[in-house]
Amino acid sequence: MCRLAAIISNEYFSPMENILALETMKEGHDGSGLGLILRDLGGEFEDLKEFPVLSAITTEKGFYDLDQFMVSRGFRTKHMWEPELSPNPGPTVERHDRYIVKAFEYPDHIRDKPFEEKAEFLLRTRLEIRAMGERDGGSIRVFSFWPDVVTLKAVGDPLEVGEFFGLDKKPIPARVVFAQGRQNTNYAINLYACHPFFIQGVFTMTNGENTAFVPIREYLTSRGEPGYVGYNSDSEVFAHILHFMRYRLGYPLPYYKDVITPLKDEEMEGRPDADALRLMKRSLRMLTIDGPNCVIGCDRDGTVFMVQDAKKLRPGVVGGVRGRVGLMSEVCGLTAAVPDRDTEKDVFPMKYDFVAVRPGAEEIETWNQLDGSTTTISLA
Amino acid sequence: MESVGRLDHNHQLSLNDLPYIVRWEDPRCTRCGRCTAVCPVRAIEPGVFEKRLVESTGPIPLPTTVRKVVSGVRQVTDIRRRCIGCATCRLVCPNDAIRPEFNPANKFNWHINQEGEPYKRGGRRNDPGVSTLDQLKFTRISMLTDPALDAGRHEFRVRTYLGRNLPPEQLPLRVEGDSLVKDGTPFIPPVREIFPIRIGGMSVGALSPHMWEGLAMGVAYLNEVERIPVVMCTGEGGMPPRLLKSPFLKYFILQIASGYFGWDEIIHAVPEMQCDPAAIEIKYGQGAKPGDGGLLMAAKVLKHIARIRGVPEYVDLASPPTHQTKYSIEEAVAKMITSMSMLFGFRVPVYPKISGTKTALAVLNNLARNPFAAALTIDGEDGGTGAAYTVSLDKMGHPIASNLRECYLNLVKIGKQNELPLFAAGGVGKSGNLAANAAALIMLGASGADCGKYIMQAAAGCLGDERNRCNICNTGKCPRGITTQDPKLYRRLDPDKVAERVVDVFVAADKELRKIFAPMGRSTELPIGMSDGLSVADKAVADRLQIAYAC
Ligand code: SF4
Ligand code: SF4
């Protein structure tokens, strides 16, 4: 089972805290890889918030090609972070030549364009880089290209990987960090199959196996969206569904729940927006999941959420203190990340719940799909 | 040896040339005459035989040989009165003294075209082989990495949509506060939520009144009592007027075909209808006899049928192979869909049904562009019919599996797989596996499947099979009373029993579908296009259908 550890805070913190939470939850052979997404960056990136950051892994040749490519597209390097790789990585860590985290200045032709245009441009550029890397058998693997977002992925035990990246010594601090502690052990190991998955400012990580994967993948790829590619893991669709409903259909965030697990017709009666739900259910039928899945996601504005499928449910808990909330697959992980919280206020999302925490992590909001009401837990 | 010229019977056939040979057991037979009376084709008749008997009549045994003339049952060798293997004689025989036996070495096909008339019959393709649908297996079983569901205890939604689903980008929704609200009152195409197995079009006229009534009662019961929204198509030929004006109309799909039979009555009933029909099916083709129109032989056009259809009695009713007005799909078909939609105020889904064909994609692409086309039904070569030329039945048509799959994948390519539902027909339940065949079609991309022959066999004991057993539906002499208008015959069929069996069939199919979907971890929505769930032990089939090969 994947272990998931997301933390949202009003202060910058080290991703090592997520890794330690993963370590607490680890059992069996599930600690086979690490995927990290950091959002709302601090430290050396604190003053670079509007500049897009490219996160990639390359070979030496890929590193050179990528540089050339970025220059040819008119990007100018603004800042570069390279992990201080430990000279003696743990035995499970699979080492690659170069790990790139680079902030760029936008090319002149796009700098003054509205953000939506920039967003499309960044996506296209990332896809071009991805295609370039795939053409020569994996010289470049690119994970995200977006302002204020960094992605790190590696094969190996999460703790060993964290130390390998030197995150224990010189981390990139952030206010939102998602960590997932397993390579996809169901399939061949592939860095592109490692959660969290990112597209245009939204990302998700998932626990469980998505039995409706094929029809969903076919539906997404048939939307004419260039970014809906990849699918090395059946969980990648969760990120793309979030992107589709938020930034192509323009639905408010809690409707994510209605898209992936629509209510039964009779249940809709309790909702004031029943008319809209009925239409959505029919039109988005292909995106219905059957689980078992627990999805933790982050929207462009930094709101993080946890949601379960409607039947089988995977472990998941949300809890914390004012200014620091964890969204984890297990309570022990949450306790590692936020030990001093009031556990009475922990929320275990159930069939109808959509649990969200907004930037600042002041409170936990549970939106109920059955009646559309929201319960807010103020944190102390 | 006699020269051939002296053989009196040389021009005749012997029993060995016939498809079924009647085995009659003299010692068991009490000469009650029931078999000869009941035989629908007069294949057997009372006969006399000279017999050598050993008798002993005195007080002490003294066997002597006598020759006697006895009565018995004789099978005729006239090809037009050949035994059709229906076994009705066996059904009525109190002593189990008679039964038909299939003769695989028969010469039937060489002789049936008497007087230059090709063989016409009812039924299905005479191919007893295993269909592609029956070769497909469900092999994605939830194991350890994802828990299977419990078919008995979990909630399942075994429903599908008949009607055009707007693409989400076109939904009239806007954000108001934190909520989505419906914007204004724009046209939203009508959509019905139905059970994914439908009863395909079989007309009043082709079916006997008792059969039709039984089906209709079963469907109404399923909807109103069992809450399983099964719908049934009328076939071409209208509906009994009382039913048209009843609240049960909503469970029926009205079919319009090239003869427009029954539509005079339907149009006149529109102002008095209490509800809308489930849908309108425009039949452009039928899988069993592609390129042919409907055919109701004169023998079946009795008074009540003539009335519903608005035609004279006892005339052959041959619908043209195509709608007269159909000169282009972009225009004429679109107009017909629009006219039919208009008739019911755009509240009823209207969709075409075509026979399986290599050109199905062209039809599909046109329908995909027509915002009023509600669905497409494709009827494969294994479909059934009440009357057709055997050459059409056996040699014309396209198998459903690859036709359907190709169409679905094409919809995926253009992103309309949820917008335009595909329904698949033709051979669903051919070997009795109704739910499994339907589930396989759904996973190949169908929104639902139609059955016809299966329901006739299961609900009314239709005797037909792929070895040409019975199949005399076109003659009006149906021994079961299913496809006849002769009261003497259809009184054999109890409509209540038919209705009961219809209910049994769908309740069981509902359970079986759950038993298939549960181990695959699917319950909330129908696994339409979940092709990773299927595999087949034939590499060529796997490649063609783009599913896994497993052996
Ligand atoms: S099997 Fe049917 S057709 Fe053949 S003799 Fe018996 S009743 Fe007649
Ligand atoms: S039993 Fe009736 S419906 Fe069935 S094949 Fe014979 S004639 Fe046709």
CSV table of C-alpha atoms in Angstrom, one decimal, chain A:
chain,number,residue,atom,x,y,z
A,1,MET,CA,0.0,0.0,0.0
A,2,CYS,CA,1.2,3.5,-0.7
A,3,ARG,CA,1.9,5.7,2.3
A,4,LEU,CA,0.9,9.2,1.8
A,5,ALA,CA,2.1,12.2,3.9
A,6,ALA,CA,1.0,15.7,3.1
A,7,ILE,CA,1.6,18.7,5.4
A,8,ILE,CA,0.3,22.2,5.0
A,9,SER,CA,1.6,24.9,7.2
A,10,ASN,CA,1.7,28.7,7.6
A,11,GLU,CA,5.4,28.5,8.1
A,12,TYR,CA,8.1,27.0,5.9
A,13,PHE,CA,9.2,23.6,6.9
A,14,SER,CA,11.5,20.9,5.6
A,15,PRO,CA,10.2,18.1,3.5
A,16,MET,CA,12.2,15.8,5.8
A,17,GLU,CA,9.3,16.1,8.2
A,18,ASN,CA,7.1,14.4,5.6
A,19,ILE,CA,9.7,11.7,5.1
A,20,LEU,CA,9.9,11.0,8.8
A,21,ALA,CA,6.1,10.7,8.8
A,22,LEU,CA,6.4,8.2,6.0
A,23,GLU,CA,9.1,6.3,7.9
A,24,THR,CA,6.7,6.0,10.9
A,25,MET,CA,4.0,4.6,8.7
A,26,LYS,CA,6.2,2.3,6.7
A,27,GLU,CA,5.6,-1.4,6.8
A,28,GLY,CA,6.7,-4.4,4.7
A,29,HIS,CA,8.3,-3.6,1.4
A,30,ASP,CA,6.3,-0.5,0.7
A,31,GLY,CA,9.2,1.9,1.2
A,32,SER,CA,10.5,1.5,-2.3
A,33,GLY,CA,10.6,5.0,-3.6
A,34,LEU,CA,9.9,8.6,-2.9
A,35,GLY,CA,8.0,11.3,-4.7
A,36,LEU,CA,7.9,14.8,-3.3
A,37,ILE,CA,6.1,17.9,-4.4
A,38,LEU,CA,6.9,21.2,-2.7
A,39,ARG,CA,4.7,24.2,-3.1
A,40,ASP,CA,4.9,27.7,-1.8
A,41,LEU,CA,8.7,27.6,-1.6
A,42,GLY,CA,10.9,29.3,1.0
A,43,GLY,CA,14.6,29.6,1.4
A,44,GLU,CA,16.5,30.5,-1.7
A,45,PHE,CA,13.2,30.3,-3.7
A,46,GLU,CA,11.2,32.7,-1.5
A,47,ASP,CA,11.8,35.7,-3.6
A,48,LEU,CA,11.3,33.8,-6.9
A,49,LYS,CA,7.6,33.0,-6.5
A,50,GLU,CA,6.5,34.2,-9.9
A,51,PHE,CA,9.2,32.4,-11.8
A,52,PRO,CA,8.5,29.0,-13.2
A,53,VAL,CA,10.6,26.2,-11.8
A,54,LEU,CA,11.6,23.2,-13.8
A,55,SER,CA,12.0,19.9,-12.0
A,56,ALA,CA,13.8,17.1,-13.9
A,57,ILE,CA,16.2,14.2,-13.8
A,58,THR,CA,18.7,13.9,-16.6
A,59,THR,CA,21.7,12.1,-17.8
A,60,GLU,CA,24.8,14.2,-18.5
A,61,LYS,CA,23.8,14.4,-22.1
A,62,GLY,CA,20.2,15.2,-21.3
A,63,PHE,CA,21.4,18.0,-19.0
A,64,TYR,CA,23.2,19.6,-21.9
A,65,ASP,CA,20.3,19.1,-24.3
A,66,LEU,CA,17.9,20.5,-21.9
A,67,ASP,CA,20.0,23.6,-21.4
A,68,GLN,CA,20.2,24.1,-25.2
A,69,PHE,CA,16.5,23.6,-25.5
A,70,MET,CA,15.6,26.1,-22.8
A,71,VAL,CA,17.8,28.7,-24.3
A,72,SER,CA,16.3,28.1,-27.8
A,73,ARG,CA,12.9,28.7,-26.3
A,74,GLY,CA,14.0,32.0,-24.8
A,75,PHE,CA,14.1,31.0,-21.2
A,76,ARG,CA,16.8,32.5,-19.0
A,77,THR,CA,18.0,30.8,-15.9
A,78,LYS,CA,17.2,32.8,-12.8
A,79,HIS,CA,18.3,30.4,-10.1
A,80,MET,CA,19.4,26.8,-9.8
A,81,TRP,CA,19.3,24.4,-6.9
A,82,GLU,CA,21.1,21.2,-7.0
A,83,PRO,CA,20.9,18.8,-4.1
A,84,GLU,CA,24.0,18.2,-2.2
A,85,LEU,CA,24.1,14.5,-3.0
A,86,SER,CA,25.4,12.3,-0.3
A,87,PRO,CA,28.6,10.6,-1.4
A,88,ASN,CA,27.5,7.4,0.2
A,89,PRO,CA,23.9,6.8,-0.7
A,90,GLY,CA,22.0,4.1,1.1
A,91,PRO,CA,22.0,0.7,-0.6
A,92,THR,CA,18.4,1.0,-2.0
A,93,VAL,CA,18.9,4.4,-3.7
A,94,GLU,CA,19.2,4.3,-7.5
A,95,ARG,CA,21.4,7.2,-8.5
A,96,HIS,CA,20.9,9.4,-11.6
A,97,ASP,CA,23.4,11.8,-13.2
A,98,ARG,CA,21.7,15.1,-12.6
A,99,TYR,CA,18.8,16.4,-10.5
A,100,ILE,CA,17.6,19.7,-11.8
A,101,VAL,CA,15.5,22.3,-10.0
A,102,LYS,CA,15.8,25.5,-11.9
A,103,ALA,CA,13.8,28.8,-11.8
A,104,PHE,CA,13.6,30.6,-15.2
A,105,GLU,CA,12.8,34.0,-16.4
A,106,TYR,CA,9.8,33.8,-18.9
A,107,PRO,CA,10.8,34.4,-22.5
A,108,ASP,CA,10.1,38.0,-23.6
A,109,HIS,CA,7.2,37.1,-25.9
A,110,ILE,CA,5.2,35.7,-23.0
A,111,ARG,CA,6.3,37.7,-20.0
A,112,ASP,CA,3.4,40.3,-20.2
A,113,LYS,CA,0.7,37.8,-21.3
A,114,PRO,CA,-2.2,36.9,-19.0
A,115,PHE,CA,-1.4,34.0,-16.7
A,116,GLU,CA,-3.7,31.5,-18.6
A,117,GLU,CA,-1.5,31.9,-21.6
A,118,LYS,CA,1.6,31.4,-19.6
A,119,ALA,CA,0.1,28.3,-18.1
A,120,GLU,CA,-0.5,26.8,-21.5
A,121,PHE,CA,3.0,27.8,-22.6
A,122,LEU,CA,4.6,26.1,-19.6
A,123,LEU,CA,2.6,23.0,-20.2
A,124,ARG,CA,3.6,22.8,-23.8
A,125,THR,CA,7.2,23.4,-23.0
A,126,ARG,CA,7.1,20.6,-20.4
A,127,LEU,CA,5.6,18.2,-22.9
A,128,GLU,CA,8.2,19.1,-25.4
A,129,ILE,CA,10.9,18.3,-22.9
A,130,ARG,CA,9.2,15.1,-22.0
A,131,ALA,CA,9.0,14.0,-25.6
A,132,MET,CA,12.6,15.0,-26.2
A,133,GLY,CA,13.7,12.8,-23.2
A,134,GLU,CA,11.6,9.9,-24.3
A,135,ARG,CA,12.9,10.0,-27.8
A,136,ASP,CA,16.4,8.9,-26.8
A,137,GLY,CA,15.3,6.4,-24.2
A,138,GLY,CA,15.1,8.5,-21.0
A,139,SER,CA,17.8,11.1,-21.1
A,140,ILE,CA,15.4,13.6,-19.5
A,141,ARG,CA,12.5,13.0,-17.1
A,142,VAL,CA,10.6,16.1,-16.4
A,143,PHE,CA,8.1,16.2,-13.5
A,144,SER,CA,6.8,19.8,-13.2
A,145,PHE,CA,7.3,23.2,-14.7
A,146,TRP,CA,5.4,25.8,-12.7
A,147,PRO,CA,6.0,28.8,-10.5
A,148,ASP,CA,6.7,28.1,-6.9
A,149,VAL,CA,6.5,24.3,-7.3
A,150,VAL,CA,9.4,21.7,-7.0
A,151,THR,CA,9.2,18.0,-7.6
A,152,LEU,CA,11.7,15.4,-6.6
A,153,LYS,CA,11.4,11.7,-7.4
A,154,ALA,CA,13.7,8.8,-6.8
A,155,VAL,CA,13.8,5.0,-6.4
A,156,GLY,CA,14.8,3.8,-3.0
A,157,ASP,CA,13.8,3.8,0.7
A,158,PRO,CA,12.3,7.2,1.4
A,159,LEU,CA,14.6,8.0,4.3
A,160,GLU,CA,17.7,7.0,2.4
A,161,VAL,CA,16.5,9.0,-0.5
A,162,GLY,CA,15.9,12.1,1.7
A,163,GLU,CA,19.4,11.8,3.1
A,164,PHE,CA,20.8,11.1,-0.4
A,165,PHE,CA,19.3,14.4,-1.5
A,166,GLY,CA,20.8,16.1,1.5
A,167,LEU,CA,17.4,17.2,2.6
A,168,ASP,CA,18.3,16.6,6.2
A,169,LYS,CA,21.1,19.2,5.8
A,170,LYS,CA,20.1,21.7,3.2
A,171,PRO,CA,16.4,21.3,2.4
A,172,ILE,CA,14.2,23.5,0.2
A,173,PRO,CA,11.6,24.6,2.8
A,174,ALA,CA,8.0,25.0,1.7
A,175,ARG,CA,4.5,25.6,3.1
A,176,VAL,CA,2.9,22.6,1.4
A,177,VAL,CA,4.7,19.3,0.9
A,178,PHE,CA,3.3,16.1,-0.5
A,179,ALA,CA,5.3,12.9,-0.1
A,180,GLN,CA,4.5,9.5,-1.2
A,181,GLY,CA,6.6,6.6,-0.1
A,182,ARG,CA,6.4,3.9,-2.7
A,183,GLN,CA,7.4,3.2,-6.2
A,184,ASN,CA,4.6,1.5,-8.1
A,185,THR,CA,5.3,-2.0,-6.9
A,186,ASN,CA,2.4,-3.4,-8.9
A,187,TYR,CA,4.1,-2.6,-12.2
A,188,ALA,CA,7.6,-2.1,-13.5
A,189,ILE,CA,9.5,0.6,-11.7
A,190,ASN,CA,9.4,3.8,-13.7
A,191,LEU,CA,9.9,7.2,-12.3
A,192,TYR,CA,7.0,8.6,-14.3
A,193,ALA,CA,4.8,6.1,-12.4
A,194,CYS,CA,5.7,7.6,-9.1
A,195,HIS,CA,3.1,9.9,-7.2
A,196,PRO,CA,2.4,12.7,-6.7
A,197,PHE,CA,1.3,13.6,-10.3
A,198,PHE,CA,1.4,17.2,-11.4
A,199,ILE,CA,-0.3,19.2,-14.2
A,200,GLN,CA,-0.5,23.0,-14.4
A,201,GLY,CA,-0.4,23.8,-10.8
A,202,VAL,CA,-2.5,21.0,-9.4
A,203,PHE,CA,-1.3,17.7,-8.1
A,204,THR,CA,-2.5,14.6,-6.4
A,205,MET,CA,-1.3,11.4,-4.8
A,206,THR,CA,-3.4,8.3,-4.3
A,207,ASN,CA,-3.6,5.2,-2.3
A,208,GLY,CA,-5.2,2.1,-3.9
A,209,GLU,CA,-5.9,0.7,-7.3
A,210,ASN,CA,-8.2,2.4,-9.7
A,211,THR,CA,-10.3,-0.3,-11.3
A,212,ALA,CA,-12.0,2.1,-13.7
A,213,PHE,CA,-8.6,3.2,-15.1
A,214,VAL,CA,-8.9,2.3,-18.7
A,215,PRO,CA,-12.3,4.0,-19.5
A,216,ILE,CA,-11.1,7.1,-17.6
A,217,ARG,CA,-7.8,7.2,-19.4
A,218,GLU,CA,-9.5,6.8,-22.7
A,219,TYR,CA,-12.0,9.6,-21.8
A,220,LEU,CA,-9.2,12.0,-20.7
A,221,THR,CA,-7.0,11.3,-23.7
A,222,SER,CA,-10.0,11.9,-26.0
A,223,ARG,CA,-10.5,15.5,-24.6
A,224,GLY,CA,-8.0,16.9,-27.0
A,225,GLU,CA,-5.8,18.1,-24.1
A,226,PRO,CA,-2.1,17.7,-24.9
A,227,GLY,CA,-1.3,17.4,-21.2
A,228,TYR,CA,-3.4,14.3,-20.7
A,229,VAL,CA,-0.6,11.9,-21.4
A,230,GLY,CA,1.6,9.5,-19.5
A,231,TYR,CA,-0.6,7.2,-17.4
A,232,ASN,CA,2.3,5.0,-16.3
A,233,SER,CA,0.2,4.6,-13.2
A,234,ASP,CA,-3.5,4.3,-12.9
A,235,SER,CA,-3.4,7.0,-10.3
A,236,GLU,CA,-2.3,9.7,-12.7
A,237,VAL,CA,-5.8,10.2,-13.9
A,238,PHE,CA,-6.8,11.7,-10.5
A,239,ALA,CA,-4.6,14.7,-11.1
A,240,HIS,CA,-5.9,15.1,-14.6
A,241,ILE,CA,-9.6,14.8,-13.5
A,242,LEU,CA,-8.9,17.5,-11.0
A,243,HIS,CA,-7.3,19.7,-13.7
A,244,PHE,CA,-10.2,18.9,-16.1
A,245,MET,CA,-13.0,19.8,-13.7
A,246,ARG,CA,-11.3,22.8,-12.2
A,247,TYR,CA,-9.5,24.4,-15.2
A,248,ARG,CA,-11.4,23.1,-18.2
A,249,LEU,CA,-14.9,23.0,-16.8
A,250,GLY,CA,-14.5,25.6,-14.2
A,251,TYR,CA,-16.3,23.8,-11.4
A,252,PRO,CA,-15.7,24.7,-7.7
A,253,LEU,CA,-13.2,22.4,-6.0
A,254,PRO,CA,-15.7,20.3,-3.8
A,255,TYR,CA,-17.4,19.1,-7.0
A,256,TYR,CA,-14.3,16.9,-7.5
A,257,LYS,CA,-16.2,14.5,-5.2
A,258,ASP,CA,-19.3,14.7,-7.3
A,259,VAL,CA,-17.3,14.0,-10.4
A,260,ILE,CA,-15.4,10.9,-9.2
A,261,THR,CA,-18.1,9.5,-7.0
A,262,PRO,CA,-21.5,10.9,-8.0
A,263,LEU,CA,-24.5,10.5,-5.7
A,264,LYS,CA,-27.3,8.2,-6.5
A,265,ASP,CA,-30.3,10.0,-8.1
A,266,GLU,CA,-32.4,9.7,-5.0
A,267,GLU,CA,-29.6,11.1,-2.8
A,268,MET,CA,-29.3,14.1,-5.0
A,269,GLU,CA,-32.6,15.4,-3.8
A,270,GLY,CA,-31.0,16.6,-0.6
A,271,ARG,CA,-28.7,19.0,-2.5
A,272,PRO,CA,-29.9,22.5,-3.6
A,273,ASP,CA,-27.9,22.0,-6.9
A,274,ALA,CA,-29.5,18.7,-7.7
A,275,ASP,CA,-30.3,19.9,-11.3
A,276,ALA,CA,-26.7,20.5,-12.0
A,277,LEU,CA,-25.7,17.2,-10.4
A,278,ARG,CA,-28.0,15.2,-12.6
A,279,LEU,CA,-26.6,16.7,-15.7
A,280,MET,CA,-23.0,16.3,-14.5
A,281,LYS,CA,-23.5,12.7,-13.6
A,282,ARG,CA,-24.6,11.8,-17.1
A,283,SER,CA,-22.0,13.8,-18.9
A,284,LEU,CA,-19.1,12.8,-16.7
A,285,ARG,CA,-20.1,9.2,-16.3
A,286,MET,CA,-16.8,8.0,-17.7
A,287,LEU,CA,-14.8,9.7,-14.9
A,288,THR,CA,-16.7,7.8,-12.2
A,289,ILE,CA,-14.3,5.7,-10.1
A,290,ASP,CA,-15.0,2.6,-8.2
A,291,GLY,CA,-12.0,2.7,-5.9
A,292,PRO,CA,-10.5,1.6,-3.7
A,293,ASN,CA,-8.9,5.0,-3.5
A,294,CYS,CA,-8.0,7.7,-1.1
A,295,VAL,CA,-6.9,10.8,-3.0
A,296,ILE,CA,-4.9,13.7,-1.5
A,297,GLY,CA,-4.7,16.7,-3.8
A,298,CYS,CA,-3.7,20.3,-4.0
A,299,ASP,CA,-5.4,23.0,-6.0
A,300,ARG,CA,-3.6,25.9,-7.7
A,301,ASP,CA,-4.4,28.2,-4.9
A,302,GLY,CA,-2.7,25.9,-2.4
A,303,THR,CA,-5.9,24.4,-0.9
A,304,VAL,CA,-5.2,20.8,0.0
A,305,PHE,CA,-7.8,18.1,0.3
A,306,MET,CA,-8.5,14.5,1.0
A,307,VAL,CA,-11.3,12.4,-0.5
A,308,GLN,CA,-12.2,8.8,-0.6
A,309,ASP,CA,-14.0,6.6,-3.1
A,310,ALA,CA,-17.6,5.9,-2.2
A,311,LYS,CA,-17.4,2.2,-1.3
A,312,LYS,CA,-14.2,0.6,-0.4
A,313,LEU,CA,-12.2,3.5,1.2
A,314,ARG,CA,-8.5,3.4,2.0
A,315,PRO,CA,-7.0,4.6,5.3
A,316,GLY,CA,-6.8,8.4,5.5
A,317,VAL,CA,-6.8,11.0,8.3
A,318,VAL,CA,-6.6,14.8,8.5
A,319,GLY,CA,-5.6,16.6,11.7
A,320,GLY,CA,-3.4,19.2,13.2
A,321,VAL,CA,-3.0,22.4,15.0
A,322,ARG,CA,-3.7,26.0,14.0
A,323,GLY,CA,-1.1,26.7,11.3
A,324,ARG,CA,0.0,23.1,10.6
A,325,VAL,CA,-2.2,20.3,9.4
A,326,GLY,CA,-1.3,16.9,8.1
A,327,LEU,CA,-3.2,14.7,5.6
A,328,MET,CA,-1.9,11.2,6.0
A,329,SER,CA,-2.7,7.6,5.3
A,330,GLU,CA,-2.2,6.7,8.9
A,331,VAL,CA,-2.6,8.2,12.3
A,332,CYS,CA,1.0,7.3,13.4
A,333,GLY,CA,2.3,9.4,10.5
A,334,LEU,CA,0.1,12.3,11.5
A,335,THR,CA,1.3,12.0,15.1
A,336,ALA,CA,4.9,12.0,13.8
A,337,ALA,CA,4.2,15.2,11.9
A,338,VAL,CA,1.9,17.0,14.4
A,339,PRO,CA,2.5,15.4,17.8
A,340,ASP,CA,0.9,18.1,19.9
A,341,ARG,CA,-2.5,18.2,18.2
A,342,ASP,CA,-5.9,17.6,19.8
A,343,THR,CA,-6.6,14.1,18.4
A,344,GLU,CA,-10.3,14.6,19.1
A,345,LYS,CA,-10.3,16.9,16.2
A,346,ASP,CA,-8.9,14.4,13.7
A,347,VAL,CA,-11.1,13.9,10.7
A,348,PHE,CA,-11.4,10.5,9.0
A,349,PRO,CA,-13.1,11.2,5.7
A,350,MET,CA,-15.9,8.9,4.9
A,351,LYS,CA,-18.1,8.1,1.9
A,352,TYR,CA,-19.6,11.5,1.5
A,353,ASP,CA,-16.8,13.7,2.8
A,354,PHE,CA,-14.6,16.2,1.0
A,355,VAL,CA,-12.1,17.4,3.6
A,356,ALA,CA,-10.2,20.6,2.7
A,357,VAL,CA,-7.6,22.8,4.3
A,358,ARG,CA,-7.0,26.3,2.9
A,359,PRO,CA,-3.6,28.0,2.9
A,360,GLY,CA,-2.7,29.1,6.4
A,361,ALA,CA,-4.1,25.9,7.8
A,362,GLU,CA,-6.4,27.6,10.3
A,363,GLU,CA,-9.2,25.1,10.1
A,364,ILE,CA,-10.3,21.8,8.6
A,365,GLU,CA,-13.5,22.1,6.5
A,366,THR,CA,-15.5,19.0,5.8
A,367,TRP,CA,-18.0,19.4,3.0
A,368,ASN,CA,-20.8,16.9,3.0
A,369,GLN,CA,-21.7,15.6,-0.4
A,370,LEU,CA,-25.2,14.5,0.7
A,371,ASP,CA,-26.6,17.9,1.7
A,372,GLY,CA,-23.9,20.3,0.5
A,373,SER,CA,-23.2,21.6,4.0
A,374,THR,CA,-19.8,22.4,5.4
A,375,THR,CA,-18.6,21.6,8.9
A,376,THR,CA,-15.6,23.6,10.1
A,377,ILE,CA,-13.2,22.6,12.8
A,378,SER,CA,-11.3,25.5,14.1
A,379,LEU,CA,-7.9,24.4,15.2
A,380,ALA,CA,-6.2,25.6,18.4
